[in-house]
Structures are given as structure tokens and as C-alpha cells.
Short mmCIF file of C-alpha atoms and ligand atoms in Angstrom, two decimals:
data_model
loop_
_atom_site.label_atom_id
_atom_site.label_comp_id
_atom_site.label_asym_id
_atom_site.label_seq_id
_atom_site.Cartn_x
_atom_site.Cartn_y
_atom_site.Cartn_z
CA MET B 30 36.05 -115.09 -163.54
CA LYS B 31 36.74 -113.57 -160.15
CA SER B 32 38.13 -110.38 -161.73
CA THR B 33 35.06 -110.03 -164.03
CA LYS B 34 32.85 -110.29 -160.96
CA THR B 35 34.88 -107.68 -159.11
CA SER B 36 34.78 -105.23 -161.97
CA LEU B 37 31.02 -105.74 -162.39
CA LEU B 38 30.57 -104.98 -158.71
CA THR B 39 32.76 -101.89 -159.02
CA LEU B 40 30.71 -100.73 -161.99
CA LEU B 41 27.48 -101.26 -160.08
CA GLY B 42 28.90 -99.34 -157.13
CA LEU B 43 29.89 -96.44 -159.35
CA LEU B 44 26.47 -96.40 -160.98
CA LEU B 45 24.71 -96.31 -157.61
CA LEU B 46 27.05 -93.53 -156.47
CA SER B 47 26.35 -91.39 -159.51
CA CYS B 48 22.59 -91.84 -159.05
CA SER B 49 22.68 -90.84 -155.41
CA THR B 50 24.85 -87.72 -156.06
CA PRO B 51 22.46 -84.88 -156.88
CA GLN B 52 23.14 -83.44 -160.37
CA LYS B 53 24.88 -80.09 -160.03
CA GLU B 54 22.52 -77.48 -161.43
CA GLU B 55 24.06 -75.23 -164.03
CA ALA B 56 24.48 -71.77 -162.46
CA PRO B 57 22.22 -69.14 -164.06
CA SER B 58 23.86 -67.23 -166.84
CA LEU B 59 23.16 -63.74 -168.15
CA LYS B 60 23.99 -64.57 -171.76
CA LYS B 61 21.66 -67.55 -171.74
CA ALA B 62 18.82 -65.61 -170.15
CA PHE B 63 19.14 -62.78 -172.66
CA GLN B 64 19.97 -64.90 -175.70
CA ASP B 65 16.77 -64.03 -177.60
CA LYS B 66 16.96 -60.35 -176.62
CA PHE B 67 20.42 -58.90 -177.18
CA LEU B 68 24.09 -59.69 -176.66
CA ILE B 69 25.43 -59.27 -173.14
CA GLY B 70 28.94 -57.90 -173.13
CA THR B 71 31.72 -56.83 -170.84
CA ALA B 72 34.97 -54.89 -171.07
CA LEU B 73 38.20 -56.87 -170.77
CA ASN B 74 41.19 -55.48 -168.88
CA VAL B 75 44.83 -56.55 -168.92
CA GLY B 76 44.28 -59.35 -166.36
CA HIS B 77 41.62 -60.87 -168.61
CA ASN B 78 43.57 -60.40 -171.81
CA LYS B 79 46.80 -61.82 -170.40
CA GLY B 80 45.00 -64.65 -168.60
CA THR B 81 46.16 -63.75 -165.07
CA ASP B 82 42.66 -63.12 -163.66
CA SER B 83 41.35 -66.66 -163.99
CA LEU B 84 38.32 -66.11 -161.74
CA GLY B 85 37.33 -63.08 -163.80
CA ILE B 86 37.77 -65.11 -166.98
CA ASP B 87 35.47 -67.84 -165.64
CA ILE B 88 32.76 -65.25 -165.09
CA ILE B 89 33.26 -63.81 -168.58
CA LYS B 90 32.96 -67.22 -170.22
CA HIS B 91 29.88 -68.13 -168.23
CA HIS B 92 27.90 -64.89 -168.43
CA PHE B 93 28.97 -62.90 -171.49
CA ASN B 94 28.90 -63.39 -175.25
CA ALA B 95 30.38 -60.05 -176.30
CA ILE B 96 33.64 -58.34 -175.36
CA VAL B 97 35.20 -54.92 -175.81
CA ALA B 98 38.76 -53.81 -175.07
CA GLU B 99 38.76 -51.53 -172.02
CA ASN B 100 42.13 -49.93 -172.76
CA CYS B 101 44.49 -52.00 -174.90
CA MET B 102 43.29 -50.75 -178.28
CA LYS B 103 43.34 -47.05 -177.41
CA SER B 104 45.85 -45.13 -179.47
CA MET B 105 48.07 -44.20 -176.51
CA HIS B 106 48.49 -47.88 -175.68
CA ILE B 107 48.70 -49.39 -179.12
CA GLN B 108 50.73 -46.70 -180.89
CA PRO B 109 52.46 -44.64 -178.19
CA VAL B 110 55.09 -43.45 -180.68
CA GLU B 111 54.47 -42.92 -184.35
CA GLY B 112 54.91 -46.21 -186.20
CA VAL B 113 55.66 -48.18 -183.01
CA PHE B 114 52.82 -50.56 -182.31
CA PHE B 115 52.19 -52.71 -179.23
CA PHE B 116 49.68 -55.26 -180.44
CA ASP B 117 50.44 -58.00 -177.95
CA GLU B 118 47.58 -57.42 -175.49
CA ALA B 119 45.07 -56.65 -178.24
CA ASP B 120 46.08 -59.86 -180.04
CA HIS B 121 45.28 -61.84 -176.88
CA PHE B 122 41.98 -59.99 -176.51
CA VAL B 123 40.87 -60.85 -180.04
CA GLN B 124 42.06 -64.44 -179.71
CA PHE B 125 40.10 -64.85 -176.48
CA GLY B 126 36.94 -63.61 -178.19
CA GLU B 127 37.42 -65.99 -181.10
CA ASP B 128 38.21 -68.97 -178.89
CA ASN B 129 34.99 -68.36 -176.99
CA ASN B 130 32.79 -67.48 -179.93
CA MET B 131 32.11 -63.95 -178.76
CA HIS B 132 31.13 -60.76 -180.51
CA ILE B 133 34.29 -58.62 -180.51
CA THR B 134 34.25 -54.81 -180.45
CA GLY B 135 37.37 -52.73 -180.99
CA HIS B 136 37.48 -49.59 -178.83
CA THR B 137 38.34 -46.98 -180.00
CA LEU B 138 39.96 -45.50 -183.12
CA ILE B 139 39.56 -41.73 -182.87
CA TRP B 140 39.19 -40.22 -179.38
CA HIS B 141 40.54 -37.04 -177.81
CA SER B 142 41.55 -38.90 -174.64
CA GLN B 143 44.27 -41.53 -174.10
CA VAL B 144 46.01 -40.35 -177.24
CA SER B 145 49.69 -39.42 -177.36
CA ASP B 146 50.80 -35.91 -178.30
CA TRP B 147 52.83 -37.19 -181.24
CA PHE B 148 49.56 -37.68 -183.09
CA PHE B 149 49.11 -33.94 -183.47
CA THR B 150 52.60 -32.43 -183.43
CA ASP B 151 55.82 -32.39 -185.43
CA ASP B 152 59.31 -32.77 -183.97
CA LYS B 153 59.34 -29.11 -182.95
CA GLY B 154 56.13 -29.60 -180.99
CA GLU B 155 54.10 -27.55 -183.48
CA ASP B 156 50.74 -28.71 -184.78
CA VAL B 157 51.02 -30.66 -188.02
CA SER B 158 49.17 -29.68 -191.19
CA ARG B 159 45.73 -31.00 -192.12
CA GLU B 160 47.33 -33.30 -194.71
CA VAL B 161 49.76 -34.85 -192.21
CA MET B 162 47.03 -35.25 -189.63
CA ILE B 163 44.77 -37.03 -192.13
CA GLU B 164 47.65 -39.29 -193.10
CA ARG B 165 48.26 -40.17 -189.44
CA MET B 166 44.61 -40.91 -188.83
CA LYS B 167 44.54 -43.10 -191.89
CA ASN B 168 47.70 -45.00 -190.93
CA HIS B 169 46.48 -45.55 -187.39
CA ILE B 170 43.05 -46.78 -188.46
CA GLN B 171 44.43 -48.97 -191.23
CA ALA B 172 46.99 -50.53 -188.91
CA LEU B 173 44.39 -51.55 -186.33
CA VAL B 174 41.36 -52.36 -188.42
CA GLY B 175 43.55 -54.01 -191.04
CA ARG B 176 45.34 -56.22 -188.52
CA TYR B 177 42.06 -57.59 -187.17
CA LYS B 178 40.20 -57.64 -190.46
CA GLY B 179 37.47 -60.29 -190.42
CA ARG B 180 38.05 -60.93 -186.71
CA VAL B 181 36.85 -57.80 -184.90
CA HIS B 182 33.15 -57.55 -185.69
CA GLY B 183 32.64 -53.88 -184.98
CA TRP B 184 34.64 -50.75 -184.16
CA ASP B 185 33.90 -47.70 -182.03
CA VAL B 186 35.26 -45.52 -184.80
CA VAL B 187 34.78 -42.14 -183.14
CA ASN B 188 34.31 -41.69 -179.40
CA GLU B 189 32.89 -38.65 -177.59
CA ALA B 190 32.95 -36.01 -180.33
CA ILE B 191 29.92 -34.11 -179.04
CA LEU B 192 29.27 -32.14 -175.85
CA ASP B 193 26.17 -32.15 -173.62
CA ASP B 194 24.72 -29.06 -175.28
CA GLY B 195 25.08 -30.58 -178.71
CA SER B 196 28.06 -28.53 -179.82
CA TRP B 197 31.07 -30.24 -181.33
CA ARG B 198 33.91 -30.98 -178.95
CA GLU B 199 36.94 -28.87 -179.80
CA THR B 200 39.44 -31.69 -180.14
CA LYS B 201 42.81 -31.54 -181.84
CA PHE B 202 41.36 -33.73 -184.58
CA LYS B 203 38.66 -31.14 -185.26
CA GLU B 204 41.02 -28.19 -184.92
CA ILE B 205 43.60 -29.52 -187.36
CA VAL B 206 41.53 -31.53 -189.82
CA GLY B 207 38.21 -29.67 -189.65
CA ASP B 208 34.66 -30.91 -189.23
CA ASP B 209 35.10 -33.71 -191.72
CA TYR B 210 37.49 -35.66 -189.47
CA ILE B 211 34.55 -37.83 -188.37
CA LYS B 212 33.55 -38.68 -191.89
CA LEU B 213 37.18 -39.45 -192.80
CA ALA B 214 37.55 -41.76 -189.80
CA PHE B 215 34.51 -43.78 -190.87
CA GLN B 216 35.75 -43.92 -194.46
CA PHE B 217 39.22 -45.13 -193.48
CA ALA B 218 37.78 -47.78 -191.18
CA HIS B 219 35.45 -49.02 -193.89
CA GLU B 220 38.28 -49.21 -196.42
CA ALA B 221 40.39 -51.22 -193.99
CA ASP B 222 37.67 -53.80 -193.35
CA PRO B 223 34.60 -53.49 -195.58
CA ASP B 224 32.76 -56.15 -193.54
CA ALA B 225 33.26 -54.64 -190.10
CA GLU B 226 30.42 -52.80 -188.42
CA LEU B 227 31.18 -49.17 -187.59
CA TYR B 228 29.85 -47.30 -184.56
CA TYR B 229 29.69 -43.83 -183.06
CA ASN B 230 30.01 -43.99 -179.25
CA ASP B 231 29.37 -41.32 -176.60
CA TYR B 232 28.32 -40.71 -173.00
CA GLY B 233 25.38 -38.64 -171.73
CA MET B 234 23.29 -39.75 -174.69
CA SER B 235 20.06 -38.88 -172.88
CA ASN B 236 20.89 -35.15 -173.19
CA GLU B 237 18.66 -33.56 -175.75
CA GLY B 238 21.48 -31.49 -177.22
CA ARG B 239 23.80 -34.41 -177.76
CA ARG B 240 20.94 -36.58 -179.01
CA ASN B 241 20.02 -34.06 -181.70
CA THR B 242 23.58 -33.62 -182.90
CA VAL B 243 24.14 -37.38 -183.04
CA ILE B 244 21.01 -37.67 -185.18
CA LYS B 245 22.17 -34.86 -187.45
CA MET B 246 25.63 -36.41 -187.80
CA VAL B 247 24.30 -39.88 -188.60
CA LYS B 248 21.87 -38.48 -191.17
CA GLU B 249 24.70 -36.59 -192.85
CA LEU B 250 26.91 -39.66 -192.98
CA GLN B 251 24.04 -41.70 -194.39
CA ALA B 252 23.22 -39.03 -196.97
CA GLU B 253 26.83 -39.14 -198.16
CA GLY B 254 26.75 -42.91 -198.40
CA ILE B 255 29.23 -43.43 -195.56
CA ARG B 256 28.84 -46.62 -193.60
CA ILE B 257 27.65 -46.32 -190.03
CA ASP B 258 25.99 -49.33 -188.42
CA GLY B 259 25.31 -48.38 -184.88
CA ILE B 260 25.23 -45.87 -182.06
CA GLY B 261 26.77 -46.73 -178.71
CA MET B 262 25.20 -45.18 -175.63
CA GLN B 263 27.89 -45.54 -172.97
CA GLY B 264 25.65 -45.79 -169.90
CA HIS B 265 27.95 -44.66 -167.09
CA MET B 266 25.15 -44.08 -164.62
CA ARG B 267 24.52 -42.90 -161.09
CA LEU B 268 21.71 -43.85 -158.74
CA ASP B 269 19.64 -40.88 -159.96
CA VAL B 270 21.15 -40.21 -163.40
CA PRO B 271 20.26 -40.37 -166.26
CA ASP B 272 16.61 -39.50 -166.61
CA ILE B 273 15.14 -42.76 -167.86
CA ASN B 274 12.49 -41.08 -170.02
CA GLU B 275 15.11 -39.00 -171.82
CA PHE B 276 17.25 -42.11 -172.24
CA GLU B 277 14.29 -43.89 -173.80
CA LYS B 278 13.71 -40.99 -176.20
CA SER B 279 17.29 -41.38 -177.41
CA ILE B 280 16.93 -45.15 -177.90
CA GLU B 281 13.83 -44.53 -180.00
CA ALA B 282 15.28 -41.63 -181.96
CA PHE B 283 18.53 -43.47 -182.74
CA ALA B 284 16.72 -46.63 -183.79
CA ALA B 285 14.54 -44.55 -186.12
CA LEU B 286 17.71 -43.77 -188.08
CA GLY B 287 17.85 -47.42 -189.08
CA VAL B 288 21.03 -48.17 -187.13
CA LYS B 289 21.67 -50.54 -184.25
CA VAL B 290 21.46 -49.13 -180.75
CA MET B 291 23.92 -50.47 -178.20
CA ILE B 292 24.43 -49.81 -174.52
CA THR B 293 28.20 -49.96 -174.54
CA GLU B 294 29.72 -49.07 -171.16
CA MET B 295 27.19 -49.64 -168.44
CA ASP B 296 28.05 -49.20 -164.77
CA ILE B 297 26.25 -47.52 -161.88
CA THR B 298 28.29 -45.66 -159.32
CA VAL B 299 26.85 -45.59 -155.80
CA LEU B 300 29.27 -42.90 -154.64
CA PRO B 301 28.71 -39.16 -154.31
CA PHE B 302 29.48 -37.34 -157.53
CA PRO B 303 31.48 -34.11 -157.21
CA THR B 304 29.60 -32.08 -159.81
CA ASP B 305 26.50 -32.06 -161.90
CA GLU B 306 28.03 -30.17 -164.72
CA THR B 307 29.69 -32.87 -166.74
CA ALA B 308 30.51 -36.55 -167.00
CA GLU B 309 33.62 -35.77 -169.04
CA VAL B 310 36.45 -38.29 -168.64
CA SER B 311 38.99 -35.57 -167.80
CA LEU B 312 36.93 -34.56 -164.75
CA THR B 313 38.84 -34.98 -161.49
CA ALA B 314 38.28 -33.90 -157.92
CA GLU B 315 40.36 -34.06 -154.73
CA TYR B 316 39.98 -37.13 -152.53
CA GLN B 317 38.05 -36.49 -149.31
CA GLU B 318 36.89 -39.16 -146.88
CA VAL B 319 33.30 -37.93 -147.01
CA MET B 320 33.31 -38.71 -150.73
CA ASN B 321 34.24 -42.34 -150.03
CA PRO B 322 31.55 -43.49 -147.57
CA TYR B 323 31.29 -47.25 -148.18
CA THR B 324 34.76 -48.66 -147.58
CA ALA B 325 33.34 -51.14 -145.04
CA GLY B 326 30.47 -52.34 -147.23
CA LEU B 327 27.31 -51.12 -148.87
CA PRO B 328 24.32 -50.17 -146.64
CA ALA B 329 21.13 -52.06 -147.51
CA ASP B 330 19.22 -48.98 -148.66
CA VAL B 331 21.99 -48.03 -151.09
CA GLU B 332 22.12 -51.58 -152.40
CA ASP B 333 18.35 -51.45 -152.95
CA ALA B 334 18.69 -48.23 -154.91
CA PHE B 335 21.53 -49.77 -156.94
CA ASN B 336 19.44 -52.87 -157.74
CA LYS B 337 16.47 -50.73 -158.68
CA GLN B 338 18.51 -48.64 -161.10
CA TYR B 339 19.85 -51.77 -162.87
CA ILE B 340 16.38 -53.33 -162.95
CA ASP B 341 14.70 -50.17 -164.25
CA PHE B 342 17.21 -49.78 -167.06
CA PHE B 343 17.31 -53.46 -168.01
CA SER B 344 13.49 -53.39 -168.09
CA LEU B 345 13.75 -50.48 -170.51
CA PHE B 346 16.31 -52.38 -172.62
CA LEU B 347 14.00 -55.40 -172.72
CA LYS B 348 11.08 -53.21 -173.76
CA HIS B 349 13.23 -52.06 -176.68
CA SER B 350 15.03 -55.31 -177.39
CA ASP B 351 13.90 -55.05 -181.02
CA LYS B 352 16.12 -51.95 -181.31
CA ILE B 353 19.00 -52.87 -179.01
CA SER B 354 21.62 -55.28 -180.29
CA ARG B 355 23.95 -55.38 -177.28
CA VAL B 356 24.21 -54.33 -173.66
CA THR B 357 27.79 -54.22 -172.43
CA LEU B 358 28.94 -53.73 -168.84
CA TRP B 359 32.12 -51.70 -168.33
CA GLY B 360 34.01 -54.42 -166.50
CA VAL B 361 33.36 -57.60 -164.53
CA THR B 362 33.89 -57.15 -160.78
CA ASP B 363 33.96 -54.17 -158.44
CA ILE B 364 37.71 -54.66 -158.07
CA ASP B 365 38.11 -53.68 -161.71
CA THR B 366 35.64 -50.86 -162.06
CA TRP B 367 37.22 -47.65 -163.35
CA ARG B 368 34.78 -45.82 -161.10
CA ASN B 369 37.02 -46.61 -158.12
CA ASP B 370 39.28 -43.96 -159.66
CA TRP B 371 37.02 -41.66 -161.62
CA PRO B 372 36.28 -38.87 -161.06
CA ILE B 373 38.07 -39.20 -157.70
CA LYS B 374 41.02 -41.51 -157.25
CA GLY B 375 41.21 -44.27 -154.65
CA ARG B 376 37.56 -44.82 -153.71
CA THR B 377 35.61 -48.02 -153.07
CA ASP B 378 32.78 -48.24 -155.58
CA TYR B 379 30.28 -51.00 -156.27
CA SER B 380 29.23 -50.23 -159.83
CA LEU B 381 29.24 -53.66 -161.50
CA LEU B 382 27.34 -56.96 -161.33
CA PHE B 383 30.00 -59.09 -159.60
CA ASP B 384 31.47 -58.32 -156.20
CA ARG B 385 35.04 -58.20 -154.92
CA ASN B 386 34.91 -61.94 -154.18
CA TYR B 387 33.93 -62.76 -157.76
CA GLN B 388 30.40 -63.59 -156.67
CA ALA B 389 27.34 -62.62 -158.67
CA LYS B 390 25.41 -59.94 -156.80
CA PRO B 391 21.74 -60.67 -156.04
CA VAL B 392 20.79 -58.27 -158.84
CA VAL B 393 22.15 -60.72 -161.43
CA GLN B 394 19.37 -63.19 -160.64
CA GLN B 395 16.86 -60.33 -160.61
CA LEU B 396 17.96 -59.29 -164.10
CA ILE B 397 17.70 -62.88 -165.29
CA ASP B 398 14.18 -63.08 -163.82
CA LEU B 399 13.15 -60.05 -165.89
CA THR B 400 13.57 -62.13 -169.04
CA LYS B 401 10.99 -64.62 -167.80
CA LYS B 402 8.24 -62.04 -167.41
C1 XIL S 17 38.27 -45.73 -169.06
C2 XIL S 17 38.92 -47.01 -168.54
O1 XIL S 17 37.93 -47.81 -167.96
C3 XIL S 17 39.98 -46.66 -167.52
O2 XIL S 17 40.69 -47.83 -167.14
C4 XIL S 17 40.96 -45.65 -168.10
O3 XIL S 17 41.88 -45.25 -167.12
C5 XIL S 17 40.22 -44.43 -168.63
O4 XIL S 17 39.24 -44.84 -169.57
N1 XIL S 17 34.52 -43.57 -171.76
C6 XIL S 17 35.16 -44.46 -172.58
C7 XIL S 17 36.09 -45.45 -172.01
O5 XIL S 17 34.88 -44.50 -173.79
O6 XIL S 17 37.14 -45.76 -172.88
C8 XIL S 17 36.65 -45.01 -170.68
O7 XIL S 17 37.40 -46.08 -170.14
C9 XIL S 17 35.53 -44.59 -169.76
C10 XIL S 17 34.75 -43.43 -170.34
#
């Protein structure tokens, strides 16, 4: 009897305690705010894929519903030597996406960068024939797309094949195979997983020249009955680049092709940029202190400009949410951003939505508020 009374009292005590403790409010989440608009994605690095960056992983689970592999699926990483595959990190990446019910993008199958020389040469170091090159492309694509068949939802099949002025980039793929290397890449990917979505991805998509060539290329693929589902606009921005009106023209023109439009690699550098000529990934410049001005923190006026650029572009994305299927950030926190090292190594940049202490920047709430307007 006594023990029943005690446990009743304990129960009552616990009940009272739980009523007096204020309910913890669920922290705002990007993916929830944008759920009726488009997917919100981020790029996963080795710390995320291997589970060592647990704070980063918490942010990813809370805010994002789409993921892309920042590096681990690039040919140099996954097949550094012909026929020798390192799938371990990519396996973890895909598993993480599945465990968390996320849209998974594979990045990237055919790209002129982060590709080993073996791809193009024989054992004497000479360029291989067109036939051998096509065989290698096919094997590489089949190995990756085939391994993750039914699990990776979409692939960046070809990355950065066009230059700012709209001319074709003179890559080894183009030189050895010829202009149809793009078409072949899409065909091989489709054969390896007929259900996977297939994308063309590039930077500087607001340039009129590149825009027109992308349109021409997509129309040609469509006319030949080759599957292409979407166009990825990378979105590596600066405080004053790109021109938002030109960017909007590209969103509209790409959507008019009947394909999905995706913002695939968004970040906004706040640092001085060494040139205006190109945003090419091979661009490098010497480190100088004057080019790294914010090592002690970001001045308020620069932070304002940074917030404004994110808000302006997200407002544009919301305006076109009927055309845009996904907006993906190129990383989680400013510790990870590749812009700390590109185009100048060893700088302190602030290009992403979460700071170096894994805290959401004020702009995150401002972006969430845009969805309520
Ligand atoms: C970058 C990665 O973020 C870096 O870690 C790596 O050192 C170089 O590549 N366009 C792309 C991405 O399509 O794959 C690039 O990623 C950034 C530019």
C-alpha cells in the first residue's frame, strides 16, 4: 500500500515537472520551410561520408533533403587507376542518403578536371584511339551508375563542357572521341540505369554564350531521343556576380526546354576575386595578405551584402519554384567551403549558410522567412 502511494506521488511529481518545463521549440529548418517549393541540398565531404563530422551531420539531417558527393565520386577518386575502384566513401555517401530519405545526386561522370591521365593515354603515354576512349568512358560510367542503380536518383553526367563564350571546351574527351562524347556519355548512363535522371551541369550559366550552347545541346539530345532530365546551374557566386537578370533569363530558357532546372553548387564568396575573366576551376593566383582581408571576422557591411545576395537569389528561386526542382549548397559550414582554397589557397571565406561554430547564420532565418511571404 505504502509503495503504491509512493509511486503515485512520484508519478504526480514527474507530471508536474514535465508541465512546468517549457516545451523545446523545434529549431527552424530549411527543408521544412521549402518543402512545397523545391528540394534543399548540400554537398557531402569525407567527414560527412565517413561519419567523423558529427556536428556537420546533425545540420545536414535537420536542414537538407538532398545530397550530392563533393569529391568522392569523381573519376580521379573512384577510379585512380584503370580497373581499380575505390567505392568505400561513395558507398557510405549513398547509404547515408538512403538512411535519411534524401534525394541523392551522383557527381560527376565525365569532367575534364579531377580525372587521372590514364583515362586518355596508353602505357607509352600516347593518346589512345577513339575506340579505346569510348570503351573507357563506357566502363567507367557503367561501373558507377551500375553499382548504384536504383539508389542514386540522378547523375551529373557531363560537367563543364562549354566555355563562357559558348564554344565547346577543348577537353581530352572531345579531342579523342569527337563532339559526340557528350551524347555517348548520356547514352551509357541511361543504359546503366534506365530509371536514373540525367543532368548536364555547368558554371557561369548566366552567360549568354554558354546559355545558348546549352540550349542547342539539349535540343539536339532531345531530337535524337537521348534522355536528359535536367540542367544544373552551379551557382558559385560573388557579392556582385552573376547578373541576376541574366541568371533569370537562363532559368526561363532552360525550363522552356521541358527539363528540370537545378541550382547545384551554390556558395557566395565574400573575398576579392583575382580576375574577371573566368570562373574556371583550374584558375589559381598567388596568396597575398590583401586578398585575405577577413581572417578576424566579417565586417557588418560585408555581411549585409552577403545576406542580400542570398536573399535576392533565393527570392528569384522562389519566384520560379515551378521550374526549379532543387537548390543545393556547395557544402555545410565555412570550415568546409572549397572557396577557402579556390582560386587562392589558404584564405578565410564565409560563403555558406553555417558558420565555423556550426551555427546557422542569421541569413538562414531570413531565407526561411521568404517562404512565408
Ligand atoms: C570542388 C571541390 O569542392 C573541391 O573540394 C575540390 O578540390 C575541387 O572541386 N565545380 C564542380 C565541383 O563541379 O565539382 C567543384 O568542386 C567546384 C567547381
